mmCIF file of C-alpha atoms in Angstrom:
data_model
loop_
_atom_site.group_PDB
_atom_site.id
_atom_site.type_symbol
_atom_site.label_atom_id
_atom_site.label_comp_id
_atom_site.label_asym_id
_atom_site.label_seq_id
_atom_site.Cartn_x
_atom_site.Cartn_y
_atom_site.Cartn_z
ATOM 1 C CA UNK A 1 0.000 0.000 0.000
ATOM 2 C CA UNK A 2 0.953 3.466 -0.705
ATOM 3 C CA UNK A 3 1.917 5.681 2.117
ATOM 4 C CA UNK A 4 0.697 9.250 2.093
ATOM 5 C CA UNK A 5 3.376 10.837 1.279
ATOM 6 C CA UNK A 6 4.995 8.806 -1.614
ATOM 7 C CA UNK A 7 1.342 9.018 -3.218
ATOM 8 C CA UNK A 8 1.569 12.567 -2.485
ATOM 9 C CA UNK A 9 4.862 13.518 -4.075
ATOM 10 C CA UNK A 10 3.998 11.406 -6.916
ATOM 11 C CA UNK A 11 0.753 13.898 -7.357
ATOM 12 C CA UNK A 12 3.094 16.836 -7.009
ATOM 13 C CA UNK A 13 5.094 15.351 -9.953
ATOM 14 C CA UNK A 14 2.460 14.295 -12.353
ATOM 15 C CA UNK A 15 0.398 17.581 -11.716
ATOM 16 C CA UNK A 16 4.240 19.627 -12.897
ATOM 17 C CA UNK A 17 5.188 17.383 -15.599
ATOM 18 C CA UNK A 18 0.924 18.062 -16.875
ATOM 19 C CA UNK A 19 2.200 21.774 -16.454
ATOM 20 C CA UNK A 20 5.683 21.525 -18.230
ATOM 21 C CA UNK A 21 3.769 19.310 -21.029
ATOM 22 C CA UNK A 22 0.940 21.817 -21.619
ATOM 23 C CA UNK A 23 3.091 25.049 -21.806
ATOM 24 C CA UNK A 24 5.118 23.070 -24.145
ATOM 25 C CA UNK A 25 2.627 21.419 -26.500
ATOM 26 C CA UNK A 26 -0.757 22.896 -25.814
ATOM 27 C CA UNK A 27 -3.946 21.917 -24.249
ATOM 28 C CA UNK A 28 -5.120 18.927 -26.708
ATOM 29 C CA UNK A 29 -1.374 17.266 -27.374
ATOM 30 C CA UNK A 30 -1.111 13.621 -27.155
ATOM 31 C CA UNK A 31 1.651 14.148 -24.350
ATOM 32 C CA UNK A 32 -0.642 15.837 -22.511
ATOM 33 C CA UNK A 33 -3.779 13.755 -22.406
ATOM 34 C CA UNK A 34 -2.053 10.880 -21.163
ATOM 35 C CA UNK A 35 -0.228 12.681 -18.541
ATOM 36 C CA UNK A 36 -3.909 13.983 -17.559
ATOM 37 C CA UNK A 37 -4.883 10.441 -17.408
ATOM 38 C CA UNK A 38 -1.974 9.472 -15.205
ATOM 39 C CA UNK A 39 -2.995 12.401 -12.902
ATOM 40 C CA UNK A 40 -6.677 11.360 -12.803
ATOM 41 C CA UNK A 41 -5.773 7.722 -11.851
ATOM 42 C CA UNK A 42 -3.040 8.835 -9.221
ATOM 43 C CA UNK A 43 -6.286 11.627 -7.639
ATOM 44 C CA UNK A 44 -8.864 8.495 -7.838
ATOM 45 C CA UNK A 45 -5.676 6.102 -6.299
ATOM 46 C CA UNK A 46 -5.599 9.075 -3.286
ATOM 47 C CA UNK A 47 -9.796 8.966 -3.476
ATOM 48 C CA UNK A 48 -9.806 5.276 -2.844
ATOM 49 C CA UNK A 49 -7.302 5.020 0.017
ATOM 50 C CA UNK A 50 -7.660 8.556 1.767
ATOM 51 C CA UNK A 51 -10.949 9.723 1.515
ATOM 52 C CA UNK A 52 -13.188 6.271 1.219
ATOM 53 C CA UNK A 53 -15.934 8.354 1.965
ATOM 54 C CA UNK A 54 -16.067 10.627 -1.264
ATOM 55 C CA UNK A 55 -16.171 7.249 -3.101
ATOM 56 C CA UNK A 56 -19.311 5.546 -1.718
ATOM 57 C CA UNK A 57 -21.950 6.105 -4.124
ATOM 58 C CA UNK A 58 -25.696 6.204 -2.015
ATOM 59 C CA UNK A 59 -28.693 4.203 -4.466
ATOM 60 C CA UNK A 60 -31.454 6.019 -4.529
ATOM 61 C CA UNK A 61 -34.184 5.349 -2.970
ATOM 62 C CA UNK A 62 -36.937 3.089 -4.191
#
């Protein structure tokens, strides 16, 4: 299992390397998308262990 902080310093990197990629290539760059992706599955992998909470999903009521 991920500790905090190693998840957390691999956020800070993704989320700079998105910014480094973007100001290089632009907003819809292949580069770029997939280093969005990688964020977005490193913010859901910090979701699912941190804040368990924010990922229950309530069915609605019958």
């Amino acid at each position: 299992m991920k500790t905090y902080e190693t998840l957390h310093q691999q956020l800070e990197n993704a989320r700079q390397q998105l910014y480094d990629l973007y100001t290089q290539y632009g907003f819809e760059h292949p580069s770029v998308l997939e280093q969005s992706m990688l964020l977005d599955e490193l913010i859901n992998q910090y979701n699912r262990i941190f804040q368990p909470s924010l990922c229950r999903t309530n069915p609605p009521n019958e």
